[in-house]
CSV table of C-alpha atoms and ligand atoms in Angstrom, one decimal:
chain,number,residue,atom,x,y,z
A,145,MET,CA,-13.9,-11.2,-20.2
A,146,LYS,CA,-12.5,-7.0,-20.4
A,147,VAL,CA,-10.7,-5.5,-17.8
A,148,CYS,CA,-8.2,-2.2,-16.5
A,149,VAL,CA,-5.4,-3.1,-15.1
A,150,LEU,CA,-4.1,-0.4,-12.5
A,151,ILE,CA,-0.4,0.1,-12.1
A,152,SER,CA,2.0,2.5,-10.2
A,153,GLY,CA,5.2,0.5,-11.2
A,154,SER,CA,6.8,-2.7,-12.9
A,155,GLY,CA,4.2,-4.5,-14.3
A,156,SER,CA,5.7,-7.5,-13.9
A,157,ASN,CA,2.1,-9.4,-13.1
A,158,LEU,CA,0.3,-7.5,-16.2
A,159,GLN,CA,3.0,-8.3,-18.0
A,160,ALA,CA,2.3,-12.3,-17.0
A,161,LEU,CA,-1.5,-11.6,-17.7
A,162,ILE,CA,-0.3,-10.0,-21.9
A,163,ASP,CA,2.0,-13.2,-22.4
A,164,ALA,CA,-0.8,-15.3,-20.8
A,165,ARG,CA,-3.8,-13.3,-23.3
A,166,ASP,CA,-1.6,-14.1,-26.8
A,167,GLU,CA,-0.5,-17.3,-26.3
A,168,LYS,CA,-4.3,-18.0,-25.8
A,169,ARG,CA,-4.1,-19.6,-22.1
A,170,ILE,CA,-6.7,-17.2,-21.0
A,171,ASP,CA,-10.1,-15.2,-22.7
A,172,ILE,CA,-9.5,-11.5,-22.2
A,173,ASP,CA,-9.5,-7.7,-23.8
A,174,ILE,CA,-7.3,-6.3,-21.8
A,175,VAL,CA,-8.3,-2.9,-22.5
A,176,SER,CA,-6.6,-0.6,-20.7
A,177,VAL,CA,-3.8,0.0,-19.1
A,178,ILE,CA,-4.0,3.2,-16.2
A,179,SER,CA,-1.3,4.5,-14.0
A,180,ASN,CA,-0.6,7.5,-11.3
A,181,ARG,CA,3.5,7.1,-12.0
A,182,VAL,CA,4.5,8.6,-15.2
A,183,ASP,CA,7.8,6.7,-14.5
A,184,ALA,CA,6.1,3.0,-14.5
A,185,ARG,CA,7.8,0.7,-16.6
A,186,GLY,CA,3.8,-1.3,-16.8
A,187,LEU,CA,3.6,1.7,-19.4
A,188,GLU,CA,5.6,0.8,-21.6
A,189,ARG,CA,4.5,-3.1,-21.7
A,190,ALA,CA,1.5,-1.9,-21.9
A,191,ASN,CA,1.7,-0.2,-25.1
A,192,LYS,CA,4.7,-2.5,-26.7
A,193,ALA,CA,1.5,-4.9,-26.1
A,194,GLY,CA,-0.9,-2.2,-28.4
A,195,ILE,CA,-2.6,-1.6,-25.1
A,196,PRO,CA,-4.0,1.4,-24.7
A,197,THR,CA,-2.9,3.5,-22.0
A,198,SER,CA,-3.7,6.8,-19.4
A,199,ILE,CA,-1.1,8.3,-16.3
A,200,LEU,CA,-3.1,10.0,-14.3
A,201,ASP,CA,-0.7,11.5,-11.3
A,202,HIS,CA,-2.7,11.8,-8.6
A,203,GLN,CA,0.0,14.9,-7.5
A,204,GLY,CA,-1.9,16.5,-9.6
A,205,PHE,CA,-5.0,16.7,-7.7
A,206,ALA,CA,-5.9,18.9,-5.0
A,207,ASP,CA,-7.9,15.6,-2.7
A,208,ARG,CA,-8.1,11.8,-3.0
A,209,ASN,CA,-11.7,12.8,-3.7
A,210,GLU,CA,-11.0,14.4,-6.7
A,211,PHE,CA,-8.2,12.1,-8.0
A,212,ASP,CA,-10.7,9.1,-7.8
A,213,ARG,CA,-13.2,10.0,-9.3
A,214,ALA,CA,-10.7,11.2,-12.8
A,215,LEU,CA,-9.0,7.4,-12.1
A,216,ALA,CA,-13.5,6.7,-12.0
A,217,VAL,CA,-13.8,7.5,-15.7
A,218,LEU,CA,-11.8,6.5,-17.0
A,219,ILE,CA,-12.4,3.0,-15.8
A,220,SER,CA,-15.7,4.2,-17.6
A,221,ALA,CA,-14.4,4.4,-20.5
A,222,GLY,CA,-12.7,1.2,-21.5
A,223,ASN,CA,-15.9,-0.5,-19.4
A,224,PRO,CA,-14.5,-3.3,-18.7
A,225,GLN,CA,-16.1,-5.9,-16.3
A,226,LEU,CA,-13.3,-5.8,-13.5
A,227,VAL,CA,-10.4,-3.9,-12.4
A,228,ILE,CA,-7.3,-5.3,-11.7
A,229,LEU,CA,-5.2,-3.2,-9.5
A,230,ALA,CA,-1.3,-4.9,-9.7
A,231,GLY,CA,0.9,-3.3,-8.1
A,232,PHE,CA,-1.4,-0.2,-7.5
A,233,MET,CA,0.6,2.1,-5.2
A,234,ARG,CA,-3.1,4.8,-4.0
A,235,ILE,CA,-5.6,3.5,-1.0
A,236,ILE,CA,-9.6,4.1,-4.0
A,237,GLY,CA,-11.7,5.2,-1.8
A,238,PRO,CA,-16.2,4.8,-2.2
A,239,GLY,CA,-15.4,7.6,-6.0
A,240,VAL,CA,-14.1,3.9,-7.3
A,241,LEU,CA,-15.1,1.5,-4.6
A,242,ASP,CA,-18.9,2.9,-5.4
A,243,PRO,CA,-19.1,2.9,-9.3
A,244,PHE,CA,-17.4,-0.7,-9.7
A,245,ASN,CA,-18.7,-2.1,-6.4
A,246,GLY,CA,-17.8,-5.9,-6.1
A,247,ARG,CA,-15.7,-5.6,-9.5
A,248,ILE,CA,-12.1,-4.5,-7.9
A,249,ILE,CA,-9.4,-6.6,-6.6
A,250,ASN,CA,-6.1,-6.4,-5.8
A,251,LEU,CA,-2.9,-8.6,-5.6
A,252,HIS,CA,-1.0,-9.0,-2.7
A,253,PRO,CA,2.9,-9.9,-1.2
A,254,SER,CA,1.3,-11.4,1.9
A,255,LEU,CA,-1.0,-14.8,3.3
A,256,LEU,CA,-3.8,-12.6,3.7
A,257,PRO,CA,-5.3,-11.2,6.7
A,258,GLN,CA,-1.4,-11.3,7.9
A,259,TYR,CA,0.3,-8.3,7.4
A,260,ARG,CA,-1.6,-6.1,5.4
A,261,GLY,CA,0.3,-2.9,3.9
A,262,THR,CA,3.4,-2.8,2.8
A,263,ASP,CA,6.8,-4.6,3.8
A,264,THR,CA,5.4,-7.8,4.4
A,265,TYR,CA,8.3,-10.0,3.9
A,266,GLN,CA,10.6,-8.1,6.9
A,267,ARG,CA,7.7,-8.3,9.2
A,268,ALA,CA,7.1,-12.1,7.5
A,269,LEU,CA,10.6,-12.7,8.5
A,270,ASP,CA,10.7,-10.8,11.4
A,271,ALA,CA,7.9,-13.1,13.3
A,272,GLY,CA,10.2,-16.6,11.6
A,273,ASP,CA,7.2,-16.9,9.7
A,274,ARG,CA,7.2,-20.7,8.3
A,275,GLU,CA,5.8,-20.0,5.4
A,276,HIS,CA,5.2,-16.5,2.9
A,277,GLY,CA,2.6,-16.3,0.7
A,278,ALA,CA,1.2,-13.6,-2.5
A,279,SER,CA,-3.4,-13.3,-1.7
A,280,ILE,CA,-5.9,-11.9,-4.2
A,281,HIS,CA,-9.2,-9.9,-2.5
A,282,PHE,CA,-11.8,-7.4,-3.4
A,283,VAL,CA,-11.2,-4.0,-2.7
A,284,THR,CA,-13.2,-3.1,0.2
A,285,GLY,CA,-12.8,1.0,1.7
A,286,GLU,CA,-10.5,-1.1,4.8
A,287,LEU,CA,-6.8,-1.5,3.1
A,288,ASP,CA,-6.2,-5.0,2.1
A,289,GLY,CA,-8.9,-5.9,4.4
A,290,GLY,CA,-12.0,-7.0,1.4
A,291,PRO,CA,-12.1,-10.8,0.7
A,292,VAL,CA,-9.6,-13.5,0.2
A,293,ILE,CA,-10.2,-15.3,-3.5
A,294,SER,CA,-7.0,-17.3,-3.4
A,295,GLN,CA,-4.0,-17.7,-2.7
A,296,VAL,CA,-0.4,-19.5,-2.9
A,297,ARG,CA,2.1,-20.1,-0.2
A,298,ILE,CA,5.2,-20.2,-0.1
A,299,PRO,CA,7.9,-21.9,2.4
A,300,VAL,CA,10.6,-19.2,3.8
A,301,LEU,CA,14.3,-21.3,3.7
A,302,ALA,CA,17.3,-20.9,5.9
A,303,GLY,CA,19.0,-17.5,5.2
A,304,ASP,CA,16.5,-15.7,3.3
A,305,ASN,CA,16.1,-12.2,3.7
A,306,LYS,CA,13.4,-10.0,2.2
A,307,HIS,CA,15.2,-9.5,-1.0
A,308,THR,CA,15.5,-14.0,-1.1
A,309,LEU,CA,11.7,-13.8,-0.2
A,310,ALA,CA,10.4,-11.6,-2.5
A,311,ALA,CA,13.4,-13.1,-5.7
A,312,ARG,CA,11.0,-16.2,-5.1
A,313,LEU,CA,7.6,-15.1,-4.8
A,314,ALA,CA,7.3,-13.4,-7.8
A,315,PRO,CA,6.7,-15.6,-10.1
A,316,MET,CA,4.3,-17.8,-8.1
A,317,GLU,CA,2.4,-14.2,-8.0
A,318,HIS,CA,2.8,-14.1,-11.2
A,319,LYS,CA,1.1,-18.4,-11.6
A,320,LEU,CA,-1.4,-17.2,-8.7
A,321,PHE,CA,-2.2,-13.5,-11.0
A,322,VAL,CA,-2.5,-14.9,-14.3
A,323,SER,CA,-5.1,-18.4,-12.8
A,324,THR,CA,-7.3,-16.0,-10.4
A,325,ILE,CA,-8.4,-14.0,-14.0
A,326,LYS,CA,-8.2,-16.9,-15.4
A,327,PHE,CA,-11.3,-18.7,-12.4
A,328,PHE,CA,-12.6,-15.3,-12.9
A,329,THR,CA,-13.4,-15.8,-17.1
A,330,GLN,CA,-14.8,-19.0,-16.2
A,331,HIS,CA,-16.9,-18.7,-12.9
A,332,ASN,CA,-19.3,-16.2,-11.2
A,333,VAL,CA,-17.3,-14.8,-8.7
A,334,GLU,CA,-19.1,-12.0,-6.2
A,335,SER,CA,-17.8,-10.8,-3.3
A,336,GLY,CA,-20.7,-10.8,0.0
A,337,ASP,CA,-19.7,-8.1,3.1
A,338,SER,CA,-16.2,-11.2,4.3
A,339,GLU,CA,-16.7,-14.3,2.0
A,340,VAL,CA,-16.5,-14.8,-1.5
A,341,PHE,CA,-19.1,-17.0,-3.9
A,342,VAL,CA,-18.1,-19.1,-6.9
A,343,ASP,CA,-21.4,-20.2,-8.7
A,344,GLY,CA,-22.9,-18.6,-6.2
A,345,SER,CA,-21.4,-21.0,-3.0
A,346,LYS,CA,-20.1,-19.9,-0.5
A,347,LEU,CA,-16.3,-20.5,-0.7
A,348,GLN,CA,-14.5,-21.8,2.6
A,349,GLN,CA,-11.7,-21.0,1.6
A,350,PRO,CA,-8.8,-19.6,-0.5
A,351,LEU,CA,-8.9,-20.8,-3.3
A,352,LEU,CA,-5.0,-22.1,-3.0
A,353,LEU,CA,-2.5,-22.7,-6.6
A,354,HIS,CA,-1.8,-25.9,-7.3
A,355,ASP,CA,-5.1,-26.8,-6.4
A,356,GLU,CA,-7.6,-28.5,-10.0
A,357,THR,CA,-9.9,-25.4,-9.0
A,358,LEU,CA,-6.6,-23.2,-9.8
A,359,SER,CA,-5.0,-25.0,-12.3
B,1623,GRF,C1,3.4,-6.9,-6.0
B,1623,GRF,O1,3.9,-8.0,-5.5
B,1623,GRF,C2,1.9,-7.4,-5.8
B,1623,GRF,O2,1.6,-8.1,-5.1
B,1623,GRF,C3,2.3,-5.5,-5.2
B,1623,GRF,O3,3.0,-4.9,-5.6
B,1623,GRF,C4,3.3,-5.9,-6.9
B,1623,GRF,C5,4.0,-5.6,-8.7
B,1623,GRF,O4,4.8,-6.0,-9.2
B,1623,GRF,N1,1.5,-5.2,-4.6
B,1623,GRF,P1,4.6,-5.2,-10.0
B,1623,GRF,O5,4.6,-4.2,-10.5
B,1623,GRF,O6,3.6,-6.7,-10.9
B,1623,GRF,O7,6.1,-5.8,-10.7
């Protein structure tokens, strides 16, 4: 399966995917990595792994639509079957959503539908939640609002702050990320308006890491 990965920062999830590819735990071709930030560390990771990279600095565009159109052209060049947002800190609009309808997924650090947007760790702590986690969902026009495909849950521990919580979630997020993309290589995963279909059947609830399906 050909995939294109969009990043803005560290790219630790991208690294997990590269490692899984190199160790042949997953059968994917990462055709390109695109960053909207020139200083994204993930670009170095991709270069080191021999993956073509592009930088599309959003600051060079007059408006969001123009940026989206240019982004769609870059993505199309690799002809990917799946577009993966891994720490890509831009909201994308119709210029990208339309040509890749139902083929864009995003990793978000919360148990969606809770805590769309930013600062999810602190918001979970402030609410006194006993669990936090990460979700992978199809991208729609609504911020962090598309159908949820998979999740990982971790307990919030006494004394946790947003840094300890984020540090504990990160390795689980990496596992969820790789397992879910692997699931895409093995099944036909499709997006409905608000639901996910796997091999033609509606998913009753998000796939959970550690369930048999994702392991
Ligand atoms: C992850 O926490 C992900 O949930 C969020 O951005 C972060 C990306 O981290 N969307 P990295 O760039 O993969 O290290």
